[in-house]
Amino acid sequence: MSVRPILEAQDLVKRFPSRDGHGAIQALSGVSLSLSPGETLGIVGESGCGKSTLARVLLRLTEPDEGTIRFDGADFRAFGVAALRRARRDMQLVFQDPYASLDPRLKVGSIVAEPLVIHRIGDRTSRRRRVAELLELVGLGSDAIGLYPHEFSGGQRQRIVIARAIALEPRLVIADEPVSALDVSIQSQILNLLTDLKQRLGLSYIFISHDLGVVHHMSDRVAVMYLGRVVETAPSDRLFDAPRHPYTQALISAIPEPDPERARRRIVLAGDLPSPEAPPPGCPFHPRCPQAMPVCRETFPAATDFADASPGAPDPHRAWCHLYPAG
Ligand code: SF4
């Protein structure tokens, strides 16, 4: 029996007006994805590929121009103000920058209690108890209640952000580059905390990062984005063991491999990510693709499904590339 996805998006399109006001920036060009309860879906790609726009569109913090979003089976885009407010208790966003997302004038106790106050949950005493619990849960301890954000390190601030995000017992957390502003030595502590909370609280994650190594570590499945499109998606190990799309192959080849026996040949991509104001025709990756063919300049490739490592698995390994026969 298949499990109903907690979140399902089909053909999401988002355009923004271009800087000169005459054109449009195509931030998302038909993104589809699905997230099962308890799963972590990693979204990876270079800065500017549309990952953060996707996070905001999935939560309706930014309205999409086209496409459908189903949250727990219901048409999320049709939710009115009251239904949206209720649904927002179940979905939270953790941003990249713990410095910017905490109000420096508020003490930690008020910051973590804020969602409880907004949603009118509990009274002063019960909220204080809950905040102490949350701070213990993220490894800070209740002494943090009376302190200000500037009295904490970057990693500790991200713990405060996470405590606030789980205050309403959400079912879905979208983490947008949650460790990229932190020192490498602190990153793994925060990743371990997120993994621990997922298990203890039964969370589902969409985990967004430009760092493929981090995404591999965190995710059950991965979607690789390039210029507003998903170009490959697969179960995480499968994607890393047998990437099919030349862009994914290049990203994986750049991950440092400590074992010299397993060292990969680095695929260096020519040029930068093109501007979403003027995406290349055909396959948008063709100007940088080491395997581009004439057809790639003209036609966007259809999807190809590859036999999965585990037959019958619900999540296909799928890539959009002319190197493979469509279907
Ligand atoms: Fe490269 Fe062509 Fe495949 Fe695009 S469709 S990734 S240009 S081979």
Short mmCIF file of C-alpha atoms and ligand atoms in Angstrom, two decimals:
data_model
loop_
_atom_site.label_atom_id
_atom_site.label_comp_id
_atom_site.label_asym_id
_atom_site.label_seq_id
_atom_site.Cartn_x
_atom_site.Cartn_y
_atom_site.Cartn_z
CA MET A 1 0.00 0.00 0.00
CA SER A 2 1.49 3.33 -0.97
CA VAL A 3 1.74 6.00 1.72
CA ARG A 4 0.10 9.34 0.99
CA PRO A 5 2.76 12.02 0.54
CA ILE A 6 2.79 14.77 3.14
CA LEU A 7 3.72 17.23 0.38
CA GLU A 8 3.34 16.92 -3.36
CA ALA A 9 4.07 19.58 -5.97
CA GLN A 10 3.35 19.39 -9.69
CA ASP A 11 4.74 21.61 -12.43
CA LEU A 12 5.53 24.64 -10.26
CA VAL A 13 6.38 27.75 -12.24
CA LYS A 14 7.54 31.03 -10.70
CA ARG A 15 8.55 34.16 -12.59
CA PHE A 16 9.81 37.42 -11.16
CA PRO A 17 9.98 40.73 -13.05
CA SER A 18 13.48 41.31 -14.41
CA ARG A 19 15.57 44.12 -12.97
CA ASP A 20 14.92 46.41 -15.94
CA GLY A 21 11.18 45.72 -15.66
CA HIS A 22 10.85 44.62 -19.29
CA GLY A 23 11.29 40.89 -19.00
CA ALA A 24 10.90 38.02 -16.55
CA ILE A 25 13.24 35.90 -14.52
CA GLN A 26 12.12 32.31 -14.70
CA ALA A 27 13.02 31.08 -11.20
CA LEU A 28 11.09 27.78 -11.42
CA SER A 29 10.26 26.12 -14.74
CA GLY A 30 7.96 23.19 -13.96
CA VAL A 31 9.27 21.62 -10.76
CA SER A 32 7.53 18.50 -9.46
CA LEU A 33 8.37 16.64 -6.27
CA SER A 34 6.85 14.49 -3.60
CA LEU A 35 7.76 13.95 0.06
CA SER A 36 6.58 10.97 2.13
CA PRO A 37 6.02 11.18 5.90
CA GLY A 38 9.27 10.67 7.80
CA GLU A 39 11.38 11.15 4.68
CA THR A 40 14.17 13.63 3.95
CA LEU A 41 14.25 14.93 0.40
CA GLY A 42 17.48 16.73 -0.44
CA ILE A 43 17.45 19.51 -3.02
CA VAL A 44 20.85 20.39 -4.38
CA GLY A 45 22.19 22.82 -6.95
CA GLU A 46 24.34 25.90 -7.40
CA SER A 47 23.40 29.23 -5.93
CA GLY A 48 20.80 30.83 -8.23
CA CYS A 49 19.26 27.54 -9.46
CA GLY A 50 15.91 28.26 -7.77
CA LYS A 51 16.27 26.19 -4.57
CA SER A 52 15.33 28.96 -2.15
CA THR A 53 12.45 30.14 -4.33
CA LEU A 54 11.19 26.56 -4.33
CA ALA A 55 11.31 26.48 -0.49
CA ARG A 56 9.26 29.69 -0.27
CA VAL A 57 6.78 28.58 -2.95
CA LEU A 58 6.22 25.20 -1.24
CA LEU A 59 5.21 27.05 1.94
CA ARG A 60 3.26 29.70 -0.01
CA LEU A 61 5.46 32.44 1.39
CA THR A 62 5.77 33.25 -2.31
CA GLU A 63 2.81 32.38 -4.54
CA PRO A 64 3.64 30.27 -7.61
CA ASP A 65 2.40 31.43 -11.04
CA GLU A 66 1.44 27.91 -12.10
CA GLY A 67 1.31 24.40 -10.70
CA THR A 68 -0.31 22.55 -7.83
CA ILE A 69 0.76 21.89 -4.24
CA ARG A 70 -0.96 19.27 -2.13
CA PHE A 71 -0.32 19.24 1.61
CA ASP A 72 -1.53 16.03 3.24
CA GLY A 73 -3.67 15.38 0.18
CA ALA A 74 -5.44 18.78 0.25
CA ASP A 75 -5.11 21.49 -2.40
CA PHE A 76 -2.77 23.82 -0.51
CA ARG A 77 -3.06 26.64 -3.04
CA ALA A 78 -6.82 26.80 -2.42
CA PHE A 79 -6.41 27.28 1.35
CA GLY A 80 -7.93 30.52 2.66
CA VAL A 81 -6.37 32.63 5.41
CA ALA A 82 -7.68 30.52 8.33
CA ALA A 83 -6.76 27.14 6.77
CA LEU A 84 -3.35 28.48 5.78
CA ARG A 85 -2.73 29.68 9.32
CA ARG A 86 -3.63 26.23 10.69
CA ALA A 87 -1.46 24.50 8.09
CA ARG A 88 1.49 26.76 8.93
CA ARG A 89 1.66 25.12 12.36
CA ASP A 90 2.58 21.92 10.55
CA MET A 91 5.29 23.39 8.34
CA GLN A 92 8.31 25.42 9.33
CA LEU A 93 11.29 26.95 7.57
CA VAL A 94 14.84 27.05 8.95
CA PHE A 95 16.94 29.64 7.16
CA GLN A 96 20.60 29.72 6.36
CA ASP A 97 21.59 32.64 8.49
CA PRO A 98 21.02 32.32 12.25
CA TYR A 99 22.41 35.87 12.68
CA ALA A 100 19.72 37.46 10.54
CA SER A 101 16.75 35.36 11.64
CA LEU A 102 16.91 36.17 15.38
CA ASP A 103 15.73 39.54 16.70
CA PRO A 104 18.73 40.86 18.68
CA ARG A 105 16.45 42.89 21.01
CA LEU A 106 14.55 39.84 22.29
CA LYS A 107 15.72 37.33 24.86
CA VAL A 108 15.88 33.70 23.76
CA GLY A 109 12.85 32.78 25.87
CA SER A 110 10.68 35.29 23.95
CA ILE A 111 12.12 34.23 20.59
CA VAL A 112 11.34 30.54 21.10
CA ALA A 113 7.92 31.30 22.63
CA GLU A 114 6.92 33.56 19.71
CA PRO A 115 5.13 30.87 17.61
CA LEU A 116 3.20 29.74 20.73
CA VAL A 117 2.11 33.33 21.39
CA ILE A 118 1.12 33.92 17.74
CA HIS A 119 -0.97 30.74 17.69
CA ARG A 120 -2.35 31.45 21.20
CA ILE A 121 -1.10 28.19 22.69
CA GLY A 122 -0.94 27.90 26.48
CA ASP A 123 -0.53 30.59 29.11
CA ARG A 124 2.62 32.31 30.36
CA THR A 125 3.56 29.50 32.75
CA SER A 126 2.98 26.60 30.35
CA ARG A 127 4.77 28.46 27.55
CA ARG A 128 7.79 29.01 29.77
CA ARG A 129 7.83 25.30 30.61
CA ARG A 130 7.56 24.40 26.94
CA VAL A 131 10.37 26.79 25.97
CA ALA A 132 12.63 25.20 28.61
CA GLU A 133 11.79 21.76 27.18
CA LEU A 134 12.55 22.91 23.65
CA LEU A 135 15.89 24.41 24.65
CA GLU A 136 16.84 21.15 26.38
CA LEU A 137 15.78 19.25 23.26
CA VAL A 138 18.16 21.23 21.05
CA GLY A 139 21.00 20.85 23.55
CA LEU A 140 21.11 24.39 24.96
CA GLY A 141 19.61 24.03 28.39
CA SER A 142 16.95 26.23 29.98
CA ASP A 143 19.50 28.78 31.25
CA ALA A 144 19.44 30.19 27.72
CA ILE A 145 15.94 31.62 28.32
CA GLY A 146 17.19 34.85 29.88
CA LEU A 147 20.04 35.54 27.45
CA TYR A 148 20.21 37.51 24.19
CA PRO A 149 21.20 35.99 20.79
CA HIS A 150 24.53 37.87 20.72
CA GLU A 151 25.61 35.90 23.79
CA PHE A 152 25.70 32.71 21.72
CA SER A 153 27.98 31.28 19.04
CA GLY A 154 26.77 30.71 15.46
CA GLY A 155 26.02 27.02 16.08
CA GLN A 156 24.14 27.82 19.29
CA ARG A 157 22.10 30.47 17.48
CA GLN A 158 21.10 27.92 14.86
CA ARG A 159 19.97 25.69 17.75
CA ILE A 160 17.76 28.57 18.95
CA VAL A 161 16.32 28.89 15.43
CA ILE A 162 15.61 25.15 15.40
CA ALA A 163 13.98 25.27 18.85
CA ARG A 164 11.64 28.00 17.56
CA ALA A 165 10.93 25.97 14.40
CA ILE A 166 9.84 22.87 16.32
CA ALA A 167 7.86 24.77 19.00
CA LEU A 168 4.53 24.05 17.28
CA GLU A 169 5.36 20.36 16.70
CA PRO A 170 5.41 20.69 12.92
CA ARG A 171 5.29 17.67 10.63
CA LEU A 172 7.40 19.23 7.90
CA VAL A 173 10.56 21.32 8.21
CA ILE A 174 12.15 22.93 5.18
CA ALA A 175 15.79 23.62 5.99
CA ASP A 176 17.32 26.06 3.50
CA GLU A 177 21.14 25.87 3.70
CA PRO A 178 20.88 25.40 7.48
CA VAL A 179 24.62 24.92 8.04
CA SER A 180 26.31 26.85 5.27
CA ALA A 181 26.87 29.98 7.42
CA LEU A 182 28.56 27.88 10.13
CA ASP A 183 32.16 26.76 10.63
CA VAL A 184 32.78 23.31 9.21
CA SER A 185 33.58 22.02 12.71
CA ILE A 186 30.09 23.05 13.91
CA GLN A 187 28.18 21.90 10.83
CA SER A 188 28.14 18.21 11.75
CA GLN A 189 26.77 18.98 15.24
CA ILE A 190 23.79 20.80 13.74
CA LEU A 191 23.26 18.07 11.12
CA ASN A 192 23.30 15.45 13.90
CA LEU A 193 20.79 17.52 15.86
CA LEU A 194 18.46 17.68 12.83
CA THR A 195 18.76 13.91 12.33
CA ASP A 196 18.10 13.25 16.01
CA LEU A 197 15.02 15.53 16.04
CA LYS A 198 13.68 13.88 12.90
CA GLN A 199 13.72 10.51 14.64
CA ARG A 200 12.42 11.73 17.99
CA LEU A 201 9.64 13.93 16.63
CA GLY A 202 8.76 12.03 13.44
CA LEU A 203 9.57 15.00 11.20
CA SER A 204 9.79 15.08 7.42
CA TYR A 205 12.46 17.31 5.92
CA ILE A 206 13.14 19.08 2.71
CA PHE A 207 16.85 19.73 3.03
CA ILE A 208 18.24 22.34 0.66
CA SER A 209 21.97 22.83 0.10
CA HIS A 210 24.58 23.62 -2.49
CA ASP A 211 26.81 21.05 -0.73
CA LEU A 212 26.25 17.64 -2.25
CA GLY A 213 28.24 15.86 0.45
CA VAL A 214 25.95 17.29 3.16
CA VAL A 215 22.84 16.45 1.13
CA HIS A 216 24.03 12.85 0.67
CA HIS A 217 24.59 12.53 4.41
CA MET A 218 21.11 13.85 5.28
CA SER A 219 18.76 12.64 2.56
CA ASP A 220 16.76 9.55 1.66
CA ARG A 221 16.17 10.92 -1.83
CA VAL A 222 17.78 13.76 -3.75
CA ALA A 223 16.57 16.09 -6.49
CA VAL A 224 19.28 17.94 -8.43
CA MET A 225 18.21 21.37 -9.71
CA TYR A 226 19.68 23.37 -12.53
CA LEU A 227 18.33 26.73 -13.65
CA GLY A 228 14.84 26.31 -12.22
CA ARG A 229 14.37 22.67 -13.19
CA VAL A 230 14.89 19.29 -11.56
CA VAL A 231 17.34 17.50 -13.89
CA GLU A 232 17.80 14.26 -11.95
CA THR A 233 16.15 12.59 -8.97
CA ALA A 234 16.93 9.30 -7.26
CA PRO A 235 17.29 7.57 -3.90
CA SER A 236 20.33 9.20 -2.30
CA ASP A 237 22.83 6.30 -2.45
CA ARG A 238 21.71 5.44 -5.94
CA LEU A 239 22.31 9.00 -7.14
CA PHE A 240 25.81 9.04 -5.69
CA ASP A 241 26.73 5.57 -6.92
CA ALA A 242 25.37 5.90 -10.44
CA PRO A 243 24.62 9.52 -11.43
CA ARG A 244 23.21 9.76 -14.96
CA HIS A 245 22.91 13.45 -15.72
CA PRO A 246 26.21 15.10 -16.75
CA TYR A 247 25.52 17.97 -14.32
CA THR A 248 25.09 15.57 -11.38
CA GLN A 249 28.21 13.71 -12.50
CA ALA A 250 30.18 16.97 -12.45
CA LEU A 251 28.86 17.95 -8.99
CA ILE A 252 29.71 14.52 -7.55
CA SER A 253 33.16 14.53 -9.14
CA ALA A 254 33.96 17.71 -7.18
CA ILE A 255 33.28 16.14 -3.75
CA PRO A 256 36.62 15.50 -2.02
CA GLU A 257 37.25 11.76 -1.61
CA PRO A 258 39.61 10.93 1.27
CA ASP A 259 40.21 7.36 0.01
CA PRO A 260 42.72 7.63 -2.91
CA GLU A 261 41.54 4.23 -4.22
CA ARG A 262 38.09 5.71 -4.78
CA ALA A 263 39.20 9.16 -5.98
CA ARG A 264 37.07 10.34 -8.88
CA ARG A 265 38.19 12.13 -12.01
CA ARG A 266 37.13 15.75 -11.52
CA ILE A 267 34.80 17.03 -14.25
CA VAL A 268 35.38 20.77 -14.55
CA LEU A 269 32.41 22.65 -15.95
CA ALA A 270 33.01 25.51 -18.36
CA GLY A 271 31.45 28.89 -17.50
CA ASP A 272 29.00 29.91 -14.81
CA LEU A 273 25.33 29.27 -14.27
CA PRO A 274 23.55 31.26 -17.03
CA SER A 275 21.20 34.06 -16.02
CA PRO A 276 17.61 32.90 -15.41
CA GLU A 277 16.63 36.08 -17.30
CA ALA A 278 17.90 34.49 -20.51
CA PRO A 279 18.02 30.72 -20.05
CA PRO A 280 19.62 28.83 -22.97
CA PRO A 281 17.14 27.12 -25.32
CA GLY A 282 16.83 23.33 -25.41
CA CYS A 283 18.59 21.70 -22.48
CA PRO A 284 19.57 24.67 -20.26
CA PHE A 285 22.81 22.88 -19.34
CA HIS A 286 24.06 22.59 -22.95
CA PRO A 287 26.52 25.55 -22.92
CA ARG A 288 28.45 23.88 -20.06
CA CYS A 289 27.83 20.22 -20.80
CA PRO A 290 30.90 18.19 -21.82
CA GLN A 291 28.61 15.74 -23.66
CA ALA A 292 26.28 18.19 -25.45
CA MET A 293 24.94 17.15 -28.86
CA PRO A 294 23.22 19.25 -31.56
CA VAL A 295 19.75 18.20 -30.36
CA CYS A 296 20.57 19.57 -26.89
CA ARG A 297 20.60 23.14 -28.24
CA GLU A 298 17.06 22.83 -29.57
CA THR A 299 14.89 20.53 -27.51
CA PHE A 300 14.39 20.13 -23.79
CA PRO A 301 14.89 16.44 -23.02
CA ALA A 302 12.06 14.19 -21.83
CA ALA A 303 12.42 12.14 -18.65
CA THR A 304 14.09 8.74 -18.61
CA ASP A 305 13.49 6.28 -15.77
CA PHE A 306 16.33 3.93 -14.90
CA ALA A 307 15.93 0.51 -13.32
CA ASP A 308 16.19 1.14 -9.62
CA ALA A 309 18.61 -0.70 -7.35
CA SER A 310 15.62 -1.99 -5.39
CA PRO A 311 12.95 -3.34 -7.79
CA GLY A 312 9.46 -2.13 -6.98
CA ALA A 313 10.74 0.92 -5.10
CA PRO A 314 8.27 3.79 -5.38
CA ASP A 315 10.96 6.35 -6.16
CA PRO A 316 12.38 6.00 -9.61
CA HIS A 317 15.81 7.09 -10.64
CA ARG A 318 14.89 9.68 -13.25
CA ALA A 319 16.95 12.05 -15.37
CA TRP A 320 16.17 14.59 -18.08
CA CYS A 321 18.95 14.20 -20.67
CA HIS A 322 19.18 13.37 -24.39
CA LEU A 323 21.94 10.84 -23.74
CA TYR A 324 19.24 8.34 -22.74
CA PRO A 325 16.21 7.09 -24.62
CA ALA A 326 13.08 8.77 -23.22
CA GLY A 327 10.38 6.76 -21.57
FE1 SF4 B 1 24.21 17.48 -21.76
FE2 SF4 B 1 22.51 17.26 -23.76
FE3 SF4 B 1 22.16 15.82 -21.56
FE4 SF4 B 1 21.73 18.45 -21.54
S1 SF4 B 1 20.58 16.95 -22.69
S2 SF4 B 1 22.81 17.28 -20.03
S3 SF4 B 1 23.33 19.16 -22.92
S4 SF4 B 1 23.85 15.68 -23.00
#
